[in-house]
Amino acid sequence: MTSNHLKKLVIFHVFVLIGSLIVTNVGIRIVQDQYRSEYIYAKKQLLLNVIEVEEINDDNIIEIVTSYEYDPEKVEAMLAAMNFETVEEFRNFVQLNDTNKLMSTMSYFIIVMINLILFVFTMYKYLRDRHRLLEITKYLVSVQNNDFSMEIKEYDDSPIALIKNEIFKITNKLQTLNEYSIFEKKNLEKTLSDISHQLKTPLTSLFIINSVLEDTTDENLKKEYLKKNQQQLEKIEWLVQSLLRMSQIDSGTIIFQKEDLKVLDLIEAASSDHLIPMELKDIHLDINCDSSLQLSGDKRWTVEALSNIIKNAIEHTPVGGKIKISAFANSFRTAIVVEDNGVGIAESEIGNIFKRFYRKKKDGEGIGIGLNLSKMIMTSQNGDIRVSSTLNVGTEFTFIFNK
């Protein structure tokens, strides 16, 4: 609301006040004149028979009657003609006009007071709404500067209050989006930094290996370094594929299918890709699962989750160690347990192992995304992975599939 609006508001109230006074004054006068004219018209002929005057009207009747105040006979005759018994009664009739004047004055006063009250109330609303609009403007400026600390919510039903509340809701959503955007930006920066760090090691190895291959003529050495080269390339490929899968799950583009699956088939499919690495480390694999045991889930992604845990177990199990995979079920859930007799995990680190890119402090192997990917796959299927471990004894991962 601008100053021009305020001027218009004041002028409007002035015109309303003047108009009300004029209408009231005219109305009272019309009523008084009508009453007086009708009364005089009714008594006119009777008074003319009593006194000698040329004309009697509502303007001169009071003057005529009071002029005969010291002529008792005339006064008595005039009083009788007008149906008054005493002079006092006539005086009361005369005072009726004074009462009308008082009523007229009171009417003016009441009208002025009503208009004054209306004006004060209107000004109060104007100033309150103006304050609210200034508050909204200030709030929008602060929001524009990414400051969401100001509170403008109100609890009445006025139009401006409703507008303020809607703006408050919108800015709350903007604040949430802004916070999420900041979080995602930081998360992206951290992810890119982690990816860069994880790629740096195998890429550095590749450069060193290529440098050695360029300078050597020993065929046996070349074969050895080409094998190492292949291992680093496979590590990079696995990293890229894992990141792609996590990105798909994060974005919600993956739709997990529900189908009845044989648990033994899942275990065999997940472990088949790791038989050669286990053989190279002379690790014994023990599978204990009833062939009739089933669960409901997505085969491809469940195999992926199991495979990552088995890979992790191989990396942390010493040469000649043992990995055991078992399964059981009850009325509420089906569980698959992968346990090893490897180095174990410190109690202080158990809460962090499922974090993306986390690496154990004393761990020289592993990129730190396999466990995170397995956790994401299980939670996306309304399941979970639990872990228990003892240093230098071994680690146990339990897959929980709720029925």
Short mmCIF file of C-alpha atoms in Angstrom, two decimals:
data_model
loop_
_atom_site.label_atom_id
_atom_site.label_comp_id
_atom_site.label_asym_id
_atom_site.label_seq_id
_atom_site.Cartn_x
_atom_site.Cartn_y
_atom_site.Cartn_z
CA MET A 1 0.00 0.00 0.00
CA THR A 2 1.47 3.36 -1.10
CA SER A 3 1.03 6.92 0.21
CA ASN A 4 -1.37 7.58 -2.69
CA HIS A 5 -3.55 4.78 -1.43
CA LEU A 6 -3.52 6.34 2.05
CA LYS A 7 -4.56 9.74 0.62
CA LYS A 8 -7.43 8.14 -1.26
CA LEU A 9 -8.47 6.33 1.92
CA VAL A 10 -8.56 9.57 3.96
CA ILE A 11 -10.45 11.47 1.24
CA PHE A 12 -12.97 8.64 0.98
CA HIS A 13 -13.68 8.76 4.74
CA VAL A 14 -14.02 12.57 4.67
CA PHE A 15 -16.59 12.33 1.88
CA VAL A 16 -18.43 9.56 3.72
CA LEU A 17 -18.57 11.70 6.88
CA ILE A 18 -19.79 14.80 5.05
CA GLY A 19 -22.34 12.79 3.11
CA SER A 20 -23.62 11.10 6.27
CA LEU A 21 -24.03 14.46 8.05
CA ILE A 22 -25.88 15.98 5.10
CA VAL A 23 -28.20 13.01 4.72
CA THR A 24 -28.93 12.93 8.47
CA ASN A 25 -29.59 16.67 8.62
CA VAL A 26 -31.91 16.57 5.63
CA GLY A 27 -33.72 13.53 7.02
CA ILE A 28 -34.30 15.09 10.44
CA ARG A 29 -35.51 18.34 8.89
CA ILE A 30 -37.92 16.51 6.62
CA VAL A 31 -39.35 14.57 9.56
CA GLN A 32 -39.67 17.71 11.71
CA ASP A 33 -41.24 19.78 8.93
CA GLN A 34 -43.63 17.01 7.99
CA TYR A 35 -44.75 16.56 11.59
CA ARG A 36 -45.17 20.30 12.14
CA SER A 37 -47.00 20.88 8.85
CA GLU A 38 -49.45 18.05 9.46
CA TYR A 39 -50.16 19.26 13.00
CA ILE A 40 -50.68 22.90 11.94
CA TYR A 41 -52.84 21.89 9.00
CA ALA A 42 -55.07 19.89 11.35
CA LYS A 43 -55.48 22.79 13.86
CA LYS A 44 -55.36 25.72 11.43
CA GLN A 45 -59.12 26.46 11.07
CA LEU A 46 -59.80 26.09 14.80
CA LEU A 47 -57.11 28.62 15.66
CA LEU A 48 -58.37 31.07 13.01
CA ASN A 49 -61.80 31.00 14.72
CA VAL A 50 -60.20 31.93 18.06
CA ILE A 51 -57.73 34.64 17.07
CA GLU A 52 -57.63 37.27 14.39
CA VAL A 53 -54.63 36.61 12.18
CA GLU A 54 -54.32 36.41 8.45
CA GLU A 55 -52.38 33.18 8.24
CA ILE A 56 -51.17 30.40 10.52
CA ASN A 57 -48.35 28.13 9.48
CA ASP A 58 -45.64 26.04 11.08
CA ASP A 59 -43.26 29.02 11.10
CA ASN A 60 -45.42 31.46 13.11
CA ILE A 61 -47.65 29.30 15.31
CA ILE A 62 -45.34 29.34 18.33
CA GLU A 63 -44.92 33.12 18.08
CA ILE A 64 -48.72 33.59 17.84
CA VAL A 65 -49.52 31.40 20.84
CA THR A 66 -46.85 32.90 23.09
CA SER A 67 -47.91 36.49 22.16
CA TYR A 68 -51.26 35.91 23.96
CA GLU A 69 -49.62 34.61 27.12
CA TYR A 70 -51.18 37.44 29.26
CA ASP A 71 -54.67 37.03 27.82
CA PRO A 72 -56.01 34.02 29.72
CA GLU A 73 -59.19 33.73 27.68
CA LYS A 74 -57.35 33.74 24.36
CA VAL A 75 -54.76 31.35 25.67
CA GLU A 76 -57.42 29.01 27.02
CA ALA A 77 -59.30 29.14 23.68
CA MET A 78 -56.11 28.44 21.71
CA LEU A 79 -55.14 25.61 24.04
CA ALA A 80 -58.59 24.08 23.62
CA ALA A 81 -58.37 24.43 19.84
CA MET A 82 -55.05 22.55 19.87
CA ASN A 83 -56.28 19.97 22.39
CA PHE A 84 -53.98 21.19 25.18
CA GLU A 85 -55.37 21.52 28.70
CA THR A 86 -52.62 23.63 30.25
CA VAL A 87 -49.95 26.05 29.20
CA GLU A 88 -47.40 23.59 30.61
CA GLU A 89 -48.65 20.93 28.26
CA PHE A 90 -48.28 23.35 25.35
CA ARG A 91 -44.78 24.23 26.54
CA ASN A 92 -43.98 20.53 26.44
CA PHE A 93 -45.15 20.57 22.83
CA VAL A 94 -42.87 23.51 22.16
CA GLN A 95 -40.00 21.64 23.83
CA LEU A 96 -40.65 18.74 21.46
CA ASN A 97 -39.00 20.76 18.74
CA ASP A 98 -36.05 21.44 21.06
CA THR A 99 -35.85 17.71 21.68
CA ASN A 100 -35.74 17.18 17.94
CA LYS A 101 -32.89 19.64 17.77
CA LEU A 102 -31.10 17.74 20.53
CA MET A 103 -31.76 14.48 18.70
CA SER A 104 -30.37 16.08 15.57
CA THR A 105 -27.22 17.11 17.43
CA MET A 106 -26.90 13.64 18.96
CA SER A 107 -27.36 12.07 15.54
CA TYR A 108 -24.54 14.20 14.16
CA PHE A 109 -22.33 13.22 17.10
CA ILE A 110 -23.10 9.51 16.67
CA ILE A 111 -22.41 9.68 12.94
CA VAL A 112 -19.11 11.47 13.53
CA MET A 113 -18.11 8.91 16.16
CA ILE A 114 -19.07 5.97 13.94
CA ASN A 115 -17.06 7.42 11.07
CA LEU A 116 -14.16 8.12 13.40
CA ILE A 117 -14.22 4.53 14.67
CA LEU A 118 -14.41 3.22 11.11
CA PHE A 119 -11.54 5.49 10.11
CA VAL A 120 -9.37 4.36 13.04
CA PHE A 121 -10.18 0.71 12.28
CA THR A 122 -9.40 1.20 8.58
CA MET A 123 -6.14 2.96 9.41
CA TYR A 124 -5.23 0.13 11.78
CA LYS A 125 -5.86 -2.43 9.03
CA TYR A 126 -3.96 -0.30 6.54
CA LEU A 127 -0.92 0.04 8.81
CA ARG A 128 -1.05 -3.65 9.79
CA ASP A 129 -1.28 -4.79 6.16
CA ARG A 130 1.45 -2.36 5.17
CA HIS A 131 3.67 -3.78 7.92
CA ARG A 132 2.90 -7.32 6.72
CA LEU A 133 3.74 -6.43 3.12
CA LEU A 134 7.02 -4.85 4.22
CA GLU A 135 7.71 -8.01 6.22
CA ILE A 136 7.03 -10.15 3.14
CA THR A 137 9.33 -7.94 1.04
CA LYS A 138 12.07 -8.20 3.64
CA TYR A 139 11.57 -11.96 3.83
CA LEU A 140 11.77 -12.38 0.05
CA VAL A 141 14.97 -10.33 -0.03
CA SER A 142 16.50 -12.56 2.66
CA VAL A 143 15.39 -15.68 0.75
CA GLN A 144 16.97 -14.27 -2.39
CA ASN A 145 20.22 -14.08 -0.40
CA ASN A 146 19.78 -17.71 0.74
CA ASP A 147 18.90 -16.65 4.28
CA PHE A 148 15.93 -18.73 5.48
CA SER A 149 16.15 -17.85 9.19
CA MET A 150 13.30 -15.31 9.18
CA GLU A 151 9.83 -16.50 10.30
CA ILE A 152 6.69 -14.99 8.70
CA LYS A 153 4.05 -17.63 9.39
CA GLU A 154 0.71 -16.34 10.75
CA TYR A 155 -2.39 -17.98 12.15
CA ASP A 156 -5.38 -15.83 11.08
CA ASP A 157 -7.55 -16.07 7.96
CA SER A 158 -6.86 -12.69 6.38
CA PRO A 159 -5.86 -12.66 2.69
CA ILE A 160 -2.38 -11.29 3.43
CA ALA A 161 -1.88 -13.90 6.17
CA LEU A 162 -2.84 -16.62 3.70
CA ILE A 163 -0.40 -15.20 1.14
CA LYS A 164 2.35 -15.03 3.77
CA ASN A 165 1.72 -18.62 4.80
CA GLU A 166 1.83 -19.82 1.18
CA ILE A 167 5.09 -17.92 0.64
CA PHE A 168 6.39 -19.49 3.85
CA LYS A 169 5.52 -22.97 2.54
CA ILE A 170 7.21 -22.27 -0.80
CA THR A 171 10.34 -20.91 0.85
CA ASN A 172 10.45 -23.92 3.17
CA LYS A 173 10.51 -26.11 0.08
CA LEU A 174 13.15 -23.85 -1.47
CA GLN A 175 15.18 -24.10 1.72
CA THR A 176 14.95 -27.89 1.64
CA LEU A 177 15.95 -27.91 -2.03
CA ASN A 178 18.76 -25.48 -1.34
CA GLU A 179 20.07 -27.57 1.55
CA TYR A 180 19.75 -30.71 -0.55
CA SER A 181 21.53 -28.97 -3.43
CA ILE A 182 24.37 -27.93 -1.12
CA PHE A 183 24.54 -31.46 0.27
CA GLU A 184 24.57 -32.96 -3.23
CA LYS A 185 27.23 -30.50 -4.34
CA LYS A 186 29.46 -31.40 -1.40
CA ASN A 187 28.71 -35.07 -1.92
CA LEU A 188 29.57 -34.77 -5.62
CA GLU A 189 32.82 -32.97 -4.80
CA LYS A 190 33.72 -35.68 -2.29
CA THR A 191 32.73 -38.45 -4.71
CA LEU A 192 34.79 -36.97 -7.53
CA SER A 193 37.72 -36.57 -5.15
CA ASP A 194 37.36 -40.19 -4.00
CA ILE A 195 37.05 -41.48 -7.57
CA SER A 196 40.11 -39.47 -8.57
CA HIS A 197 42.02 -40.90 -5.62
CA GLN A 198 40.91 -44.46 -6.36
CA LEU A 199 41.80 -44.20 -10.06
CA LYS A 200 45.12 -42.59 -9.29
CA THR A 201 46.66 -45.78 -7.82
CA PRO A 202 45.93 -48.19 -10.72
CA LEU A 203 46.68 -45.51 -13.31
CA THR A 204 50.03 -44.79 -11.67
CA SER A 205 50.76 -48.52 -11.69
CA LEU A 206 49.87 -48.69 -15.39
CA PHE A 207 52.27 -45.85 -16.23
CA ILE A 208 55.07 -47.51 -14.27
CA ILE A 209 54.40 -50.91 -15.86
CA ASN A 210 54.33 -49.41 -19.36
CA SER A 211 57.59 -47.61 -18.65
CA VAL A 212 59.20 -50.91 -17.59
CA LEU A 213 57.80 -52.70 -20.64
CA GLU A 214 59.29 -50.08 -22.95
CA ASP A 215 62.76 -50.50 -21.45
CA THR A 216 62.95 -54.29 -21.04
CA THR A 217 63.70 -57.00 -23.58
CA ASP A 218 63.21 -59.86 -21.14
CA GLU A 219 60.20 -61.85 -22.37
CA ASN A 220 59.49 -63.39 -18.98
CA LEU A 221 59.51 -59.95 -17.35
CA LYS A 222 57.23 -58.63 -20.06
CA LYS A 223 54.70 -61.42 -19.41
CA GLU A 224 54.81 -60.74 -15.68
CA TYR A 225 54.22 -57.02 -16.14
CA LEU A 226 51.52 -57.53 -18.75
CA LYS A 227 49.71 -59.70 -16.20
CA LYS A 228 49.99 -56.90 -13.63
CA ASN A 229 48.77 -54.50 -16.29
CA GLN A 230 45.71 -56.66 -16.84
CA GLN A 231 45.00 -56.74 -13.10
CA GLN A 232 45.05 -52.94 -12.88
CA LEU A 233 42.77 -52.63 -15.91
CA GLU A 234 40.34 -55.09 -14.35
CA LYS A 235 40.41 -53.06 -11.13
CA ILE A 236 39.56 -49.88 -13.05
CA GLU A 237 36.80 -51.66 -14.95
CA TRP A 238 35.33 -52.99 -11.70
CA LEU A 239 35.45 -49.51 -10.15
CA VAL A 240 33.69 -47.92 -13.14
CA GLN A 241 31.02 -50.63 -13.26
CA SER A 242 30.39 -50.37 -9.51
CA LEU A 243 30.07 -46.59 -9.70
CA LEU A 244 27.64 -46.94 -12.60
CA ARG A 245 25.50 -49.39 -10.62
CA MET A 246 25.48 -47.14 -7.55
CA SER A 247 24.51 -44.19 -9.72
CA GLN A 248 21.59 -46.16 -11.15
CA ILE A 249 20.35 -47.11 -7.68
CA ASP A 250 20.80 -43.54 -6.37
CA SER A 251 18.80 -42.08 -9.26
CA GLY A 252 15.99 -44.62 -8.87
CA THR A 253 16.30 -45.85 -12.45
CA ILE A 254 16.69 -49.45 -11.26
CA ILE A 255 13.44 -51.36 -10.73
CA PHE A 256 14.08 -54.37 -8.50
CA GLN A 257 12.04 -57.38 -9.59
CA LYS A 258 10.44 -59.77 -7.12
CA GLU A 259 10.61 -63.46 -7.94
CA ASP A 260 10.99 -66.73 -6.08
CA LEU A 261 14.65 -67.74 -6.12
CA LYS A 262 16.48 -70.82 -4.89
CA VAL A 263 19.05 -69.71 -2.33
CA LEU A 264 21.58 -72.37 -3.37
CA ASP A 265 21.46 -71.14 -6.98
CA LEU A 266 22.16 -67.57 -5.79
CA ILE A 267 25.15 -68.67 -3.72
CA GLU A 268 26.64 -70.74 -6.54
CA ALA A 269 26.12 -67.93 -9.08
CA ALA A 270 27.74 -65.35 -6.78
CA SER A 271 30.75 -67.53 -5.93
CA SER A 272 31.42 -68.88 -9.43
CA ASP A 273 33.32 -65.76 -10.56
CA HIS A 274 35.64 -66.04 -7.55
CA LEU A 275 36.67 -69.70 -7.78
CA ILE A 276 39.98 -68.93 -9.51
CA PRO A 277 41.05 -66.20 -7.01
CA MET A 278 40.18 -68.60 -4.17
CA GLU A 279 42.19 -71.35 -5.83
CA LEU A 280 45.19 -69.04 -6.24
CA LYS A 281 45.12 -68.26 -2.50
CA ASP A 282 44.31 -71.88 -1.60
CA ILE A 283 41.10 -70.74 0.16
CA HIS A 284 38.61 -73.48 0.96
CA LEU A 285 34.94 -72.66 0.18
CA ASP A 286 32.29 -74.43 2.27
CA ILE A 287 28.61 -74.04 1.20
CA ASN A 288 25.93 -75.26 3.60
CA CYS A 289 22.43 -74.65 2.19
CA ASP A 290 19.28 -76.73 1.80
CA SER A 291 18.50 -77.09 -1.91
CA SER A 292 14.78 -76.44 -1.24
CA LEU A 293 15.32 -73.11 0.54
CA GLN A 294 13.87 -70.10 -1.34
CA LEU A 295 13.60 -66.34 -1.01
CA SER A 296 11.89 -63.49 -2.90
CA GLY A 297 14.09 -60.93 -4.64
CA ASP A 298 15.85 -59.70 -7.77
CA LYS A 299 18.25 -62.41 -8.95
CA ARG A 300 20.74 -60.23 -10.83
CA TRP A 301 21.17 -57.64 -8.08
CA THR A 302 21.12 -60.13 -5.21
CA VAL A 303 23.91 -62.09 -6.90
CA GLU A 304 25.80 -58.77 -7.28
CA ALA A 305 25.45 -58.02 -3.55
CA LEU A 306 26.59 -61.53 -2.55
CA SER A 307 29.48 -61.43 -5.02
CA ASN A 308 30.85 -58.20 -3.54
CA ILE A 309 30.85 -59.67 -0.02
CA ILE A 310 32.55 -62.88 -1.22
CA LYS A 311 35.17 -60.76 -3.05
CA ASN A 312 35.75 -58.79 0.16
CA ALA A 313 36.14 -62.04 2.13
CA ILE A 314 38.75 -63.35 -0.34
CA GLU A 315 40.75 -60.11 -0.12
CA HIS A 316 40.90 -60.28 3.69
CA THR A 317 41.39 -64.04 4.13
CA PRO A 318 45.00 -65.27 4.27
CA VAL A 319 46.46 -67.98 2.04
CA GLY A 320 45.10 -71.36 3.08
CA GLY A 321 42.10 -69.76 4.81
CA LYS A 322 38.45 -70.71 4.75
CA ILE A 323 35.20 -69.07 3.62
CA LYS A 324 31.87 -70.54 4.69
CA ILE A 325 28.49 -69.65 3.15
CA SER A 326 25.34 -70.92 4.87
CA ALA A 327 21.62 -70.15 4.78
CA PHE A 328 18.58 -70.63 7.02
CA ALA A 329 15.00 -69.40 7.28
CA ASN A 330 12.22 -68.88 9.83
CA SER A 331 8.65 -67.55 9.70
CA PHE A 332 9.77 -63.94 9.25
CA ARG A 333 12.97 -63.92 7.18
CA THR A 334 15.55 -65.80 5.18
CA ALA A 335 19.25 -65.27 5.93
CA ILE A 336 22.48 -65.95 4.04
CA VAL A 337 25.68 -65.85 6.10
CA VAL A 338 29.16 -65.31 4.61
CA GLU A 339 31.97 -65.83 7.12
CA ASP A 340 35.74 -66.00 6.86
CA ASN A 341 38.71 -66.59 9.16
CA GLY A 342 40.55 -63.50 7.94
CA VAL A 343 42.09 -60.50 9.69
CA GLY A 344 38.77 -59.21 11.06
CA ILE A 345 37.53 -55.65 11.58
CA ALA A 346 38.20 -53.42 14.58
CA GLU A 347 35.10 -52.59 16.62
CA SER A 348 35.72 -48.85 16.08
CA GLU A 349 35.49 -49.34 12.30
CA ILE A 350 32.46 -51.63 12.01
CA GLY A 351 30.07 -48.66 11.84
CA ASN A 352 31.95 -47.19 8.86
CA ILE A 353 32.61 -50.15 6.57
CA PHE A 354 29.40 -49.64 4.55
CA LYS A 355 30.23 -45.99 3.83
CA ARG A 356 31.12 -45.20 0.25
CA PHE A 357 34.89 -45.20 -0.43
CA TYR A 358 35.69 -46.08 3.17
CA ARG A 359 38.93 -48.03 3.62
CA LYS A 360 40.17 -49.67 6.78
CA LYS A 361 43.11 -47.86 8.34
CA LYS A 362 45.42 -50.87 8.07
CA ASP A 363 43.99 -52.13 4.79
CA GLY A 364 46.16 -52.00 1.72
CA GLU A 365 43.58 -53.62 -0.57
CA GLY A 366 40.05 -52.87 -1.64
CA ILE A 367 38.58 -49.71 -3.11
CA GLY A 368 35.81 -49.26 -0.54
CA ILE A 369 32.66 -49.29 -2.67
CA GLY A 370 31.76 -52.99 -2.85
CA LEU A 371 30.28 -53.13 0.66
CA ASN A 372 28.41 -49.87 0.08
CA LEU A 373 26.92 -51.20 -3.17
CA SER A 374 25.82 -54.44 -1.46
CA LYS A 375 24.16 -52.44 1.33
CA MET A 376 22.31 -50.27 -1.20
CA ILE A 377 21.06 -53.34 -3.09
CA MET A 378 19.74 -54.98 0.07
CA THR A 379 18.01 -51.89 1.49
CA SER A 380 16.42 -51.26 -1.92
CA GLN A 381 14.85 -54.73 -1.63
CA ASN A 382 13.56 -54.06 1.90
CA GLY A 383 16.39 -56.16 3.31
CA ASP A 384 19.59 -55.52 5.23
CA ILE A 385 23.20 -56.61 5.79
CA ARG A 386 24.57 -57.05 9.30
CA VAL A 387 28.18 -57.58 10.27
CA SER A 388 30.04 -58.95 13.26
CA SER A 389 33.80 -59.33 13.49
CA THR A 390 36.70 -60.12 15.79
CA LEU A 391 40.24 -59.00 15.02
CA ASN A 392 42.51 -61.84 13.89
CA VAL A 393 39.61 -64.30 14.14
CA GLY A 394 37.31 -63.46 11.24
CA THR A 395 34.25 -61.60 9.96
CA GLU A 396 30.63 -62.63 9.45
CA PHE A 397 28.24 -60.85 7.04
CA THR A 398 24.54 -61.75 7.31
CA PHE A 399 22.09 -60.97 4.48
CA ILE A 400 18.53 -60.50 5.80
CA PHE A 401 15.62 -61.04 3.37
CA ASN A 402 12.29 -60.18 5.02
CA LYS A 403 9.30 -62.28 4.00
#
